[in-house]
Short mmCIF file of C-alpha atoms and ligand atoms in Angstrom, two decimals:
data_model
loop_
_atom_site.label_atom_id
_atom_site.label_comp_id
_atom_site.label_asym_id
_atom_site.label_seq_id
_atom_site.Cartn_x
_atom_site.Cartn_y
_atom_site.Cartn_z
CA UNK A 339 11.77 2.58 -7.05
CA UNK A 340 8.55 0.98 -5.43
CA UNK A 341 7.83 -2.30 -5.12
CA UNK A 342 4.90 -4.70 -5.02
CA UNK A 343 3.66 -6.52 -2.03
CA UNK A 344 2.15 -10.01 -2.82
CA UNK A 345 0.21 -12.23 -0.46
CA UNK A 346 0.02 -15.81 -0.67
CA UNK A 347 -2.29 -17.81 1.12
CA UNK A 348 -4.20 -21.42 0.44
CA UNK A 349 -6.71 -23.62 2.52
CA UNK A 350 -4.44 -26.22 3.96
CA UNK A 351 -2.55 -28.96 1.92
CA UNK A 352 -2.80 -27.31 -0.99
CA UNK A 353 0.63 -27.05 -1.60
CA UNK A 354 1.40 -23.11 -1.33
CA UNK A 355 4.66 -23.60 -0.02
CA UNK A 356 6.55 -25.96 -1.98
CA UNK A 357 4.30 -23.23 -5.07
CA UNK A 358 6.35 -20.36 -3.07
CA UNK A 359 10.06 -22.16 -3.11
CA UNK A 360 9.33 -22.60 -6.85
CA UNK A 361 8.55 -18.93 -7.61
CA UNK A 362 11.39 -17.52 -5.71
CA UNK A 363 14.01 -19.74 -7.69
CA UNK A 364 12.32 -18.64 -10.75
CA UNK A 365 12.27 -14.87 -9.45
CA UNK A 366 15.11 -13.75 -7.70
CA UNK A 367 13.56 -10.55 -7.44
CA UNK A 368 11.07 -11.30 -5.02
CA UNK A 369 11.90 -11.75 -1.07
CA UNK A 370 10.31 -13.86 0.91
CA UNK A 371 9.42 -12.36 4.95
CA UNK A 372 10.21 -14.48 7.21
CA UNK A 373 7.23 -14.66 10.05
CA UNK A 374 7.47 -15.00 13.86
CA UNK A 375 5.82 -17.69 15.41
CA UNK A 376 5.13 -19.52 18.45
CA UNK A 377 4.76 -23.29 17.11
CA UNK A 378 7.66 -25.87 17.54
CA UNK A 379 10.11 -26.13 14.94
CA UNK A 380 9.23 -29.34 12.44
CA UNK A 381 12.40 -31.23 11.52
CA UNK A 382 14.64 -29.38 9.00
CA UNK A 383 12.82 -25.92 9.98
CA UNK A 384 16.08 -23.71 10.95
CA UNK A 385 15.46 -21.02 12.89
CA UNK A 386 15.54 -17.13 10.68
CA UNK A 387 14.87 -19.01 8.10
CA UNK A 388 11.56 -21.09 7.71
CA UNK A 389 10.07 -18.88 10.88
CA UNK A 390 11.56 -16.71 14.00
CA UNK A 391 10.87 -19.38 16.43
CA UNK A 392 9.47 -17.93 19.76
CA UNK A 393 7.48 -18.39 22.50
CA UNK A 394 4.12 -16.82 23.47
CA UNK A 395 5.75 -14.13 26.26
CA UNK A 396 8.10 -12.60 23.74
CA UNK A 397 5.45 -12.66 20.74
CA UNK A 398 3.37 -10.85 22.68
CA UNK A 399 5.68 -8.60 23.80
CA UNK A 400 6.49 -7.89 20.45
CA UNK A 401 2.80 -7.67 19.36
CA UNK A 402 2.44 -4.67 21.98
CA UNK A 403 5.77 -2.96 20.97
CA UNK A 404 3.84 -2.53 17.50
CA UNK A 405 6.96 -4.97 15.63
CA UNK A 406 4.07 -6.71 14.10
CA UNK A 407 2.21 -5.97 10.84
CA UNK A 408 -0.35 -8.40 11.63
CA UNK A 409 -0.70 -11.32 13.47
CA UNK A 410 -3.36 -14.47 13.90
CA UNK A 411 -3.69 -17.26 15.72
CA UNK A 412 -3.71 -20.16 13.44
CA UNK A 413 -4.34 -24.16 14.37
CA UNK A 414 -3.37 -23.01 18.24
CA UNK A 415 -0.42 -21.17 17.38
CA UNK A 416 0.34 -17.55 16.97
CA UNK A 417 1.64 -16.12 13.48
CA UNK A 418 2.77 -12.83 12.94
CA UNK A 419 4.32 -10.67 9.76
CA UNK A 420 7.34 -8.26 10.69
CA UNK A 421 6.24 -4.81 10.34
CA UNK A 422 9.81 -3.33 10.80
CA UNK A 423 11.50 -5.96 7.49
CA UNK A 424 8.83 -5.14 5.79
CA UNK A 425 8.50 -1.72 6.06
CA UNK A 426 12.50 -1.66 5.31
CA UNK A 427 12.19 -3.67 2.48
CA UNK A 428 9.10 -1.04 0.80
CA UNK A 429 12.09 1.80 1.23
CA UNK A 430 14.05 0.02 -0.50
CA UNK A 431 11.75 -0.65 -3.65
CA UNK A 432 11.72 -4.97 -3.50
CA UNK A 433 9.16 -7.07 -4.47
CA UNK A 434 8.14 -8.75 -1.18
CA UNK A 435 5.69 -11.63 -0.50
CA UNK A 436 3.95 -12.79 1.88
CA UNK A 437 3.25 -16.36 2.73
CA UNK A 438 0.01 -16.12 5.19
CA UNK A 439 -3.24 -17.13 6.38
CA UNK A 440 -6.26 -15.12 4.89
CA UNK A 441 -6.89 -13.66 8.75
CA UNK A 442 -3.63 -11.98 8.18
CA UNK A 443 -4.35 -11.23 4.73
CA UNK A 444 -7.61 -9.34 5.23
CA UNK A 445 -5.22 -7.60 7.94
CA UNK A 446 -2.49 -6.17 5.33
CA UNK A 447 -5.09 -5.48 2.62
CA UNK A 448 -6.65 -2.76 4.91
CA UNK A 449 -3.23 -1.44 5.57
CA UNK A 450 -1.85 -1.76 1.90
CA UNK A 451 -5.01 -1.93 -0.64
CA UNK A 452 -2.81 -2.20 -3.48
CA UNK A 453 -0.94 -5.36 -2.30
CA UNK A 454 -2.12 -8.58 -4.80
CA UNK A 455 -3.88 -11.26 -2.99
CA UNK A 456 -3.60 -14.77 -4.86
CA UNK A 457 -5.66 -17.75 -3.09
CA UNK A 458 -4.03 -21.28 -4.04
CA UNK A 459 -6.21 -24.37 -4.44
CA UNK A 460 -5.88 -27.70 -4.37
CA UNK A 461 -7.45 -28.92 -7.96
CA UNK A 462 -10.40 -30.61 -6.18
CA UNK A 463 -12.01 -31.85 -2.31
CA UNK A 464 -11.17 -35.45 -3.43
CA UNK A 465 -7.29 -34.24 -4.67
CA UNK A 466 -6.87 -32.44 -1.11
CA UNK A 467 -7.73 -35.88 0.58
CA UNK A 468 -5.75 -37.72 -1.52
CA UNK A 469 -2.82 -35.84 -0.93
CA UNK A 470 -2.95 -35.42 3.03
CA UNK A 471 -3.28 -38.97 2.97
CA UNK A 472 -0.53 -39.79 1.01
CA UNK A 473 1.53 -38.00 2.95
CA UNK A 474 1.14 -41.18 5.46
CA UNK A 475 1.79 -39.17 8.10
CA UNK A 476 -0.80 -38.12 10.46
CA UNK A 477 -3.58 -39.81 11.98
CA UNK A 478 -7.39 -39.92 10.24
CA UNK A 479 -8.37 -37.52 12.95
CA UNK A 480 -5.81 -34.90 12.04
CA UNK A 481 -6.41 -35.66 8.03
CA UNK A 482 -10.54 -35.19 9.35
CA UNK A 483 -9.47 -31.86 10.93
CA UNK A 484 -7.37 -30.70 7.89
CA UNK A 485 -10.19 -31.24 6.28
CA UNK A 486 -13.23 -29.30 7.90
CA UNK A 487 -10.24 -26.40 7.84
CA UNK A 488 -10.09 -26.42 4.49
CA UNK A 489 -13.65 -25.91 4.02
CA UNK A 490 -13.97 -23.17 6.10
CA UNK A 491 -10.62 -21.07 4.65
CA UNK A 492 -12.23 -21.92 1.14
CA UNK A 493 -15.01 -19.64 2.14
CA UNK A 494 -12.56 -16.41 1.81
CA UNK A 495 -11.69 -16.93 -1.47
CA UNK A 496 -13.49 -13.90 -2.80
CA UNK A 497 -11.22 -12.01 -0.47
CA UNK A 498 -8.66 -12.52 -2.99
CA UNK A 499 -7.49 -10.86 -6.48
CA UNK A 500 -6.34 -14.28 -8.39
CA UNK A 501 -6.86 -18.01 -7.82
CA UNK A 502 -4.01 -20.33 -8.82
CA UNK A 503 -4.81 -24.26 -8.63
CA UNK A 504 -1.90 -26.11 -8.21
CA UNK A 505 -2.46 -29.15 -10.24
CA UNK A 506 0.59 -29.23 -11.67
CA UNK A 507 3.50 -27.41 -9.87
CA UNK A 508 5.55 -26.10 -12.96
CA UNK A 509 2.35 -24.86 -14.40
CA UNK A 510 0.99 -22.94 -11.27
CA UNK A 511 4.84 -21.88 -10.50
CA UNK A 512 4.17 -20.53 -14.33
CA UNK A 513 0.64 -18.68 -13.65
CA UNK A 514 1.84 -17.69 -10.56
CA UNK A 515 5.15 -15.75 -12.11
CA UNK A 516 3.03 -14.24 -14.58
CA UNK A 517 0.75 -12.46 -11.77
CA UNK A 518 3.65 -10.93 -9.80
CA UNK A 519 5.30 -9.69 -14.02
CA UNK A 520 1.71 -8.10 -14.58
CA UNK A 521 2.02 -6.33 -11.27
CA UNK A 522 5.26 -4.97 -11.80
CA UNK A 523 3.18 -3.25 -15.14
CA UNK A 524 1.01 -1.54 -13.06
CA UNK A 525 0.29 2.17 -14.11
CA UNK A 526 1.28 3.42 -10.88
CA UNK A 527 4.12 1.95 -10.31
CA UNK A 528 5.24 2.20 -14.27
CA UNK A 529 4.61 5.85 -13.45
CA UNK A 530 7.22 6.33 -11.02
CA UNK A 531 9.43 3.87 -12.49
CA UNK A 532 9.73 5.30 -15.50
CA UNK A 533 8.70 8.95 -15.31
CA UNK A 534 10.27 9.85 -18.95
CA UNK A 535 8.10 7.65 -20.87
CA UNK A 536 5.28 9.63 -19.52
CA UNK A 537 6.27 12.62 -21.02
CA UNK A 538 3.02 14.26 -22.10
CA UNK A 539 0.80 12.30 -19.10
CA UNK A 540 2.78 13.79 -15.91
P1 5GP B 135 2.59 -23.83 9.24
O1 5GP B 135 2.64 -23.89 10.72
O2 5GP B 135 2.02 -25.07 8.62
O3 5GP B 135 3.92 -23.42 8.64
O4 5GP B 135 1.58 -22.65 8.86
C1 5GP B 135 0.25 -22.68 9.28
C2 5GP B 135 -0.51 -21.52 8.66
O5 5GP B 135 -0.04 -20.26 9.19
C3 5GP B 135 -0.34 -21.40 7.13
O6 5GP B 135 -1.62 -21.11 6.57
C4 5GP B 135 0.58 -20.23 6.98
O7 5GP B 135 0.41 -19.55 5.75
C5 5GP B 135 0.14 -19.36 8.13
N1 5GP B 135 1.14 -18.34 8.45
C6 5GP B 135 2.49 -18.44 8.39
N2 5GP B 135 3.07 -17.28 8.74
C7 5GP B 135 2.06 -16.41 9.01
C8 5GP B 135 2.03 -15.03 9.40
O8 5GP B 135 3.04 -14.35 9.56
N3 5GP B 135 0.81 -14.48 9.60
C9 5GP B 135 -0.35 -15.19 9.42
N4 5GP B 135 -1.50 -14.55 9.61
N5 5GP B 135 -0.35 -16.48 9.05
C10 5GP B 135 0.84 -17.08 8.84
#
């Protein structure tokens, strides 16, 4: 049975992950890949789970075996998709999803066309301050940095099929859950999902 390949990305702060961890409880169906990376673990962050921790020798090494899907260097640090799970995963017919940066998104698009790019926003430039602030913990330099990223990812958001802005989290969870259901309809997949209902249209 196939699957669908979804890719998730967001300027920063606007709250894609926590948007992620809400759509997987409400969807066992879909599996989350894991990504390499080359960053320091943030407290809580075990390794397998939140990332494959590494460091820069073995990512590369890994880059040139060809383990990688597609990689990018994001805020200093290398990030990197697993070709091999993934790839696995397709045979198998899941529903995977991809939690990325749109460098890495423009990356799988030209290797799988058909995989559903949603961009997630923050509900407006004076929201997205508000809420790196309140976090309360970085400096104004980082929060200025955050920033000036922000605006610059914002400027791929054509790149993308569907926009989701998380103002409220059970509501973008909701919009969210109802783009990976409509592309589970999709004629090609419905086609070889369910080759008897297309008796006459084979
Ligand atoms: P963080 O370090 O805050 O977890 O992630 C920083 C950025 O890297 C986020 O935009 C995140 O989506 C992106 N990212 C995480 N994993 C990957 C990956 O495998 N490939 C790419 N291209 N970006 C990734």
């Amino acid at each position: 049975m196939p699957g669908s390949l979804f890719i998730v990305s967001a300027p920063s702060g606007a709250g894609k992950t926590t948007l992620v961890r809400e759509l997987l409880a409400r969807d066992p169906g879909v599996r989350l890949s894991v990504s390499y990376t080359t960053r320091a673990p943030r407290a809580g962050e075990v390794d397998g789970v939140a990332y494959h921790f590494t460091d820069r020798a073995d990512f590369i090494a890994r880059r040139d075996r060809g383990e990688f899907l597609e990689w990018a260097e994001v805020h200093g640090n290398y990030y990197a998709s697993s070709r091999i799970w993934l790839e696995e995963q397709m045979r198998a017919g899941q529903d995977v999803l991809l939690e990325i940066d749109w460098q890495g998104a423009v990356q799988v698009r030209r290797i799988f066309p058909q995989a559903v790019g949603v961009f997630v926003l923050a509900p407006s430039y004076a929201e997205l301050e508000n809420r790196l602030r309140g976090r309360g913990t970085d400096s104004e330099d980082v929060i200025a940095r955050r920033l000036a990223a922000a605006c610059e990812e914002m400027k791929q958001v054509d790149q993308f099929d569907y926009v989701i802005i998380n103002k409220d989290l059970q509501v973008a969870a909701g919009e969210l859950q109802c783009v990976v259901r409509a592309a589970r309809l999709r004629t090609p997949l419905m086609r070889r999902r369910s080759p008897q209902s297309f008796f006459s249209a084979v």
